[in-house]
Coordinates of C-alpha atoms in Angstrom, one line a residue:
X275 CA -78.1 31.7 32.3
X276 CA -75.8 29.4 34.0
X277 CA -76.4 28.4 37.7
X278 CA -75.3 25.5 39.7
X279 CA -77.4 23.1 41.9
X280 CA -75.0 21.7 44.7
X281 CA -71.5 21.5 43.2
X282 CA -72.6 18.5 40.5
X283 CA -75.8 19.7 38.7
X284 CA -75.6 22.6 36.4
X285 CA -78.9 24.3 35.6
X286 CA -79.0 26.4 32.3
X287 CA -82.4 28.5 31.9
X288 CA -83.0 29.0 28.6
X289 CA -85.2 31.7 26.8
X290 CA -85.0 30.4 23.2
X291 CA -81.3 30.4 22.9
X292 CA -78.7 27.5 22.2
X293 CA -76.3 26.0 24.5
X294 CA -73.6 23.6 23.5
X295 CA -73.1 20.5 26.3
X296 CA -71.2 17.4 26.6
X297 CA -73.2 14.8 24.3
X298 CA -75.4 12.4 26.7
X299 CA -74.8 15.0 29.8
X300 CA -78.5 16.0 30.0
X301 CA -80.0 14.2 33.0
X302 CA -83.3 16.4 33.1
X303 CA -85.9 19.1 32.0
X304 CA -88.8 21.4 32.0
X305 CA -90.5 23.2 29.1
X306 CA -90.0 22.7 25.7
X307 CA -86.5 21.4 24.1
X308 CA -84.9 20.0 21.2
X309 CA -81.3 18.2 21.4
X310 CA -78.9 17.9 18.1
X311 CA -75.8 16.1 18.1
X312 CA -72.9 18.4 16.6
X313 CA -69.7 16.9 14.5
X314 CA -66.1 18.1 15.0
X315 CA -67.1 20.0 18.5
X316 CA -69.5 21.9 17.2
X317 CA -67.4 23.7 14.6
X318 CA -68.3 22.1 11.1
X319 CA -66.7 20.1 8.8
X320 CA -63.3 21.8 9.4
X321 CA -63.2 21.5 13.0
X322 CA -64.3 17.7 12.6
X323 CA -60.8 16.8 10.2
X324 CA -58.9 19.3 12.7
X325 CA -59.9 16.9 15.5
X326 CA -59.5 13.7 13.9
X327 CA -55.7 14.6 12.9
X328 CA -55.2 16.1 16.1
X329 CA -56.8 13.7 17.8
X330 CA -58.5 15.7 20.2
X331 CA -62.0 14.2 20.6
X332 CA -64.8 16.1 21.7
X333 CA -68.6 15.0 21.6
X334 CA -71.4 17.7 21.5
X335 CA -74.8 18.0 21.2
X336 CA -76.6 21.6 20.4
X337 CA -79.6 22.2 22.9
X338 CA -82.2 24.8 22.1
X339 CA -86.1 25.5 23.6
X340 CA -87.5 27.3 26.1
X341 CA -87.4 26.5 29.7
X342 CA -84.5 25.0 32.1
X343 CA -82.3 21.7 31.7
X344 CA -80.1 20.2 33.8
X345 CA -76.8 18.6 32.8
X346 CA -74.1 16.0 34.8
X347 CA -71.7 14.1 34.2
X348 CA -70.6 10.8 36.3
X349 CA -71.2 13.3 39.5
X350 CA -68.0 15.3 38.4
X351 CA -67.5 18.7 40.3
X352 CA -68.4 21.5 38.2
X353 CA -66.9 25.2 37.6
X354 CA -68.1 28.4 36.3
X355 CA -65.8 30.2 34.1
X356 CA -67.0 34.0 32.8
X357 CA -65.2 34.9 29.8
X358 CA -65.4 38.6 28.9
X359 CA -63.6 38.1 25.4
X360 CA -60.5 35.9 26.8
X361 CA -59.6 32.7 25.6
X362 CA -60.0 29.5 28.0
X363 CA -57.6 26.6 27.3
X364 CA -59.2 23.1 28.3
X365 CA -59.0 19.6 28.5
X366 CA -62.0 18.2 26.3
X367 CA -62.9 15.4 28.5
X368 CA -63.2 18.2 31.3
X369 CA -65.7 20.3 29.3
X370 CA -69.4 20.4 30.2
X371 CA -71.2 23.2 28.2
X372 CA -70.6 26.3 27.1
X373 CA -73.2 29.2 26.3
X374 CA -74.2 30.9 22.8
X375 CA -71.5 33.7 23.0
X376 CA -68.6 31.4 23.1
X377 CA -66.8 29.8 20.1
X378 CA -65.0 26.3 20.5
X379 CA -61.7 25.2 18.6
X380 CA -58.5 23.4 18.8
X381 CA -55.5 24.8 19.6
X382 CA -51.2 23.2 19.4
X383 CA -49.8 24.0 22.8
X384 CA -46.7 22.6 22.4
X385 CA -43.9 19.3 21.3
X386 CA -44.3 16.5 24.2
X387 CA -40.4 16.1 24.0
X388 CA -37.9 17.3 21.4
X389 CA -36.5 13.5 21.3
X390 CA -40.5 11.8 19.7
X391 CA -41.9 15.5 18.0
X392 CA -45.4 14.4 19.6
X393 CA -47.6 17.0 19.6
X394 CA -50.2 18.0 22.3
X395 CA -53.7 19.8 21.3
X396 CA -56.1 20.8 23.6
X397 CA -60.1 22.4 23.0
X398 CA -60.1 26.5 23.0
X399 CA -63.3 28.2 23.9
X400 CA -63.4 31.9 23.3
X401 CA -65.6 35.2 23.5
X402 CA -68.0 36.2 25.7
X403 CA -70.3 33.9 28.2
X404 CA -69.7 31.3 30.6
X405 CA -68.3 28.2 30.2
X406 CA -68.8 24.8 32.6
X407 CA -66.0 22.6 33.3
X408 CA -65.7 19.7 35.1
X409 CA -63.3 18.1 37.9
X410 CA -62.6 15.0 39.7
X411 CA -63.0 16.3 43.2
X412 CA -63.0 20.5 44.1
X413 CA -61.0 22.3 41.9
X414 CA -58.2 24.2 42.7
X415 CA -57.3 27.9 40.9
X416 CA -54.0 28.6 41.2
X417 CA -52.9 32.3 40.0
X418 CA -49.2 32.3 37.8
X419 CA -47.1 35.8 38.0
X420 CA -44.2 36.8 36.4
X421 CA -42.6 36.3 39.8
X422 CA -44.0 32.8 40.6
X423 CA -44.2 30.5 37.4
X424 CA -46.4 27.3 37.8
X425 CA -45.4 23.6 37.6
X426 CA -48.0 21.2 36.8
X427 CA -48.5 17.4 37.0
X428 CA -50.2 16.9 33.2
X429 CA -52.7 14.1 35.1
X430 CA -54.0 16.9 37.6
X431 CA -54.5 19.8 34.6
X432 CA -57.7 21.0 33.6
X433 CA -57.5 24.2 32.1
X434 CA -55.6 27.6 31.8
X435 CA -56.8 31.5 30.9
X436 CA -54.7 34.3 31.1
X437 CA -51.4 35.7 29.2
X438 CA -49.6 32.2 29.6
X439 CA -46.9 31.0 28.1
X440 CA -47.1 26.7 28.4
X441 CA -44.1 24.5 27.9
X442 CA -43.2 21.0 28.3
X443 CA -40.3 19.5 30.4
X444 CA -39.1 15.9 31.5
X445 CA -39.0 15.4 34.9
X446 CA -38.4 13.1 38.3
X447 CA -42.4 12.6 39.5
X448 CA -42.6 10.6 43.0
X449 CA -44.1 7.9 41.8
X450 CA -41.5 7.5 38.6
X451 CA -38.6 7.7 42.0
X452 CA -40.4 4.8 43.4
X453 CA -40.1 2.8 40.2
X454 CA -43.7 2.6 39.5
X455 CA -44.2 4.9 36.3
X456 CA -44.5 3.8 32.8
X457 CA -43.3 5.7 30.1
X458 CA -41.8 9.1 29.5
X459 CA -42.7 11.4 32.7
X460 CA -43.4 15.1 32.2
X461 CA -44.6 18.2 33.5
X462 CA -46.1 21.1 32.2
X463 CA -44.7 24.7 33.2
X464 CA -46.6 27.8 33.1
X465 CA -45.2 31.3 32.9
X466 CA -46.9 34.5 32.5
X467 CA -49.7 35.8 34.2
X468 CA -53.1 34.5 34.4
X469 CA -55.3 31.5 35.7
X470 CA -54.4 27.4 35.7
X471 CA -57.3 24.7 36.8
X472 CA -56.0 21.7 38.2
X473 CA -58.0 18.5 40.0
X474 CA -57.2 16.9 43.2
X475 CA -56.7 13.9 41.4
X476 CA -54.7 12.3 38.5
X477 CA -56.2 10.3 34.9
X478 CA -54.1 8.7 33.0
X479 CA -52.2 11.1 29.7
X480 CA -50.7 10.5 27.0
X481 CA -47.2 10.6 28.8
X482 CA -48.4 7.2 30.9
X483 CA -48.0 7.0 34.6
X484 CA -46.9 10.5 35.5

């Protein structure tokens, strides 16, 4: 079972079963356990070439024993998601651990621009169980309807659940109006209905300074 110590520390008791974490996020335990470093997130030798040509990296390791271990990362906030069969949509780098009822993949979302073709992949975790995923600083959860679509800065995205439909579009960002961005700015828009994670703060994407 997950549980979280503070906002920062997630606690996962364990009875025997496995739990997939963020390689090198393990920071303590008690009891008896056994760590294993998976390849291609986790999901064989298929899901290791579907990274490498997608080039969505993602480092796990396979924990399994009996007792509870604690797992961090660079004192990131940290998020409980419950998934009762739905499909999560995440950033890898923002992924801590997932439980034994979830599967892990790789998913398109969608063309960068229609001018360079570049594709954008992100990490898919499905089924049921929880799910722990990381931000830089509280997250916010912002709810998408039919009525109100979703614009989103692709530096301050996380993740996304939920009957969404993602799309890319070029766009004016403040710091692009002030003449200090680099590269091709864009946004990501979200219609539908459902769920979309976002950080109070911005890394750096594939798009450059956005």
């Amino acid at each position: 079972m997950f549980r979280l110590q503070g906002s920062k520390v997630l606690a996962v008791d364990m009875t025997g079963d496995a739990v997939k974490a963020k390689n090198g996020s393990m920071v303590a335990y008690d009891g008896q356990m056994s760590f294993k470093k998976l390849s291609g997130g986790g999901e064989g030798l298929r899901g290791m070439v579907t990274r490498r040509l997608t080039g969505e990296q993602m480092t796990l390791m396979e924990v399994t024993g009996q007792g509870t271990c604690w797992f961090a990362d660079r004192a990131s906030e940290i998020n409980l998601v419950n998934l009762q069969g739905d499909k999560l949509y995440v950033e890898s780098s923002n992924l801590l651990a997932t439980d034994s009822g979830l599967r892990t993949g790789t998913s398109f979302t969608g063309l960068r621009g229609a001018s360079q073709g570049n594709g954008l992949f992100t990490t898919t975790v499905e089924g049921h169980g929880q799910a722990a995923i990381m931000s830089d600083g509280p997250v916010v959860v912002l709810r998408v309807s039919h009525q109100y679509p979703l614009t989103v800065d692709p530096g301050a995205y996380i993740a996304h659940q939920g009957n969404l439909q993602q799309s890319f579009q070029s766009g004016v960002t403040f710091r692009t109006f002030m003449g200090e961005g680099g590269g091709e700015a864009f946004q990501i828009r979200f219609e539908g209905d459902g769920l979309v994670y976002v950080q109070p703060s911005e890394r750096n994407t594939v798009a450059g300074d956005v």
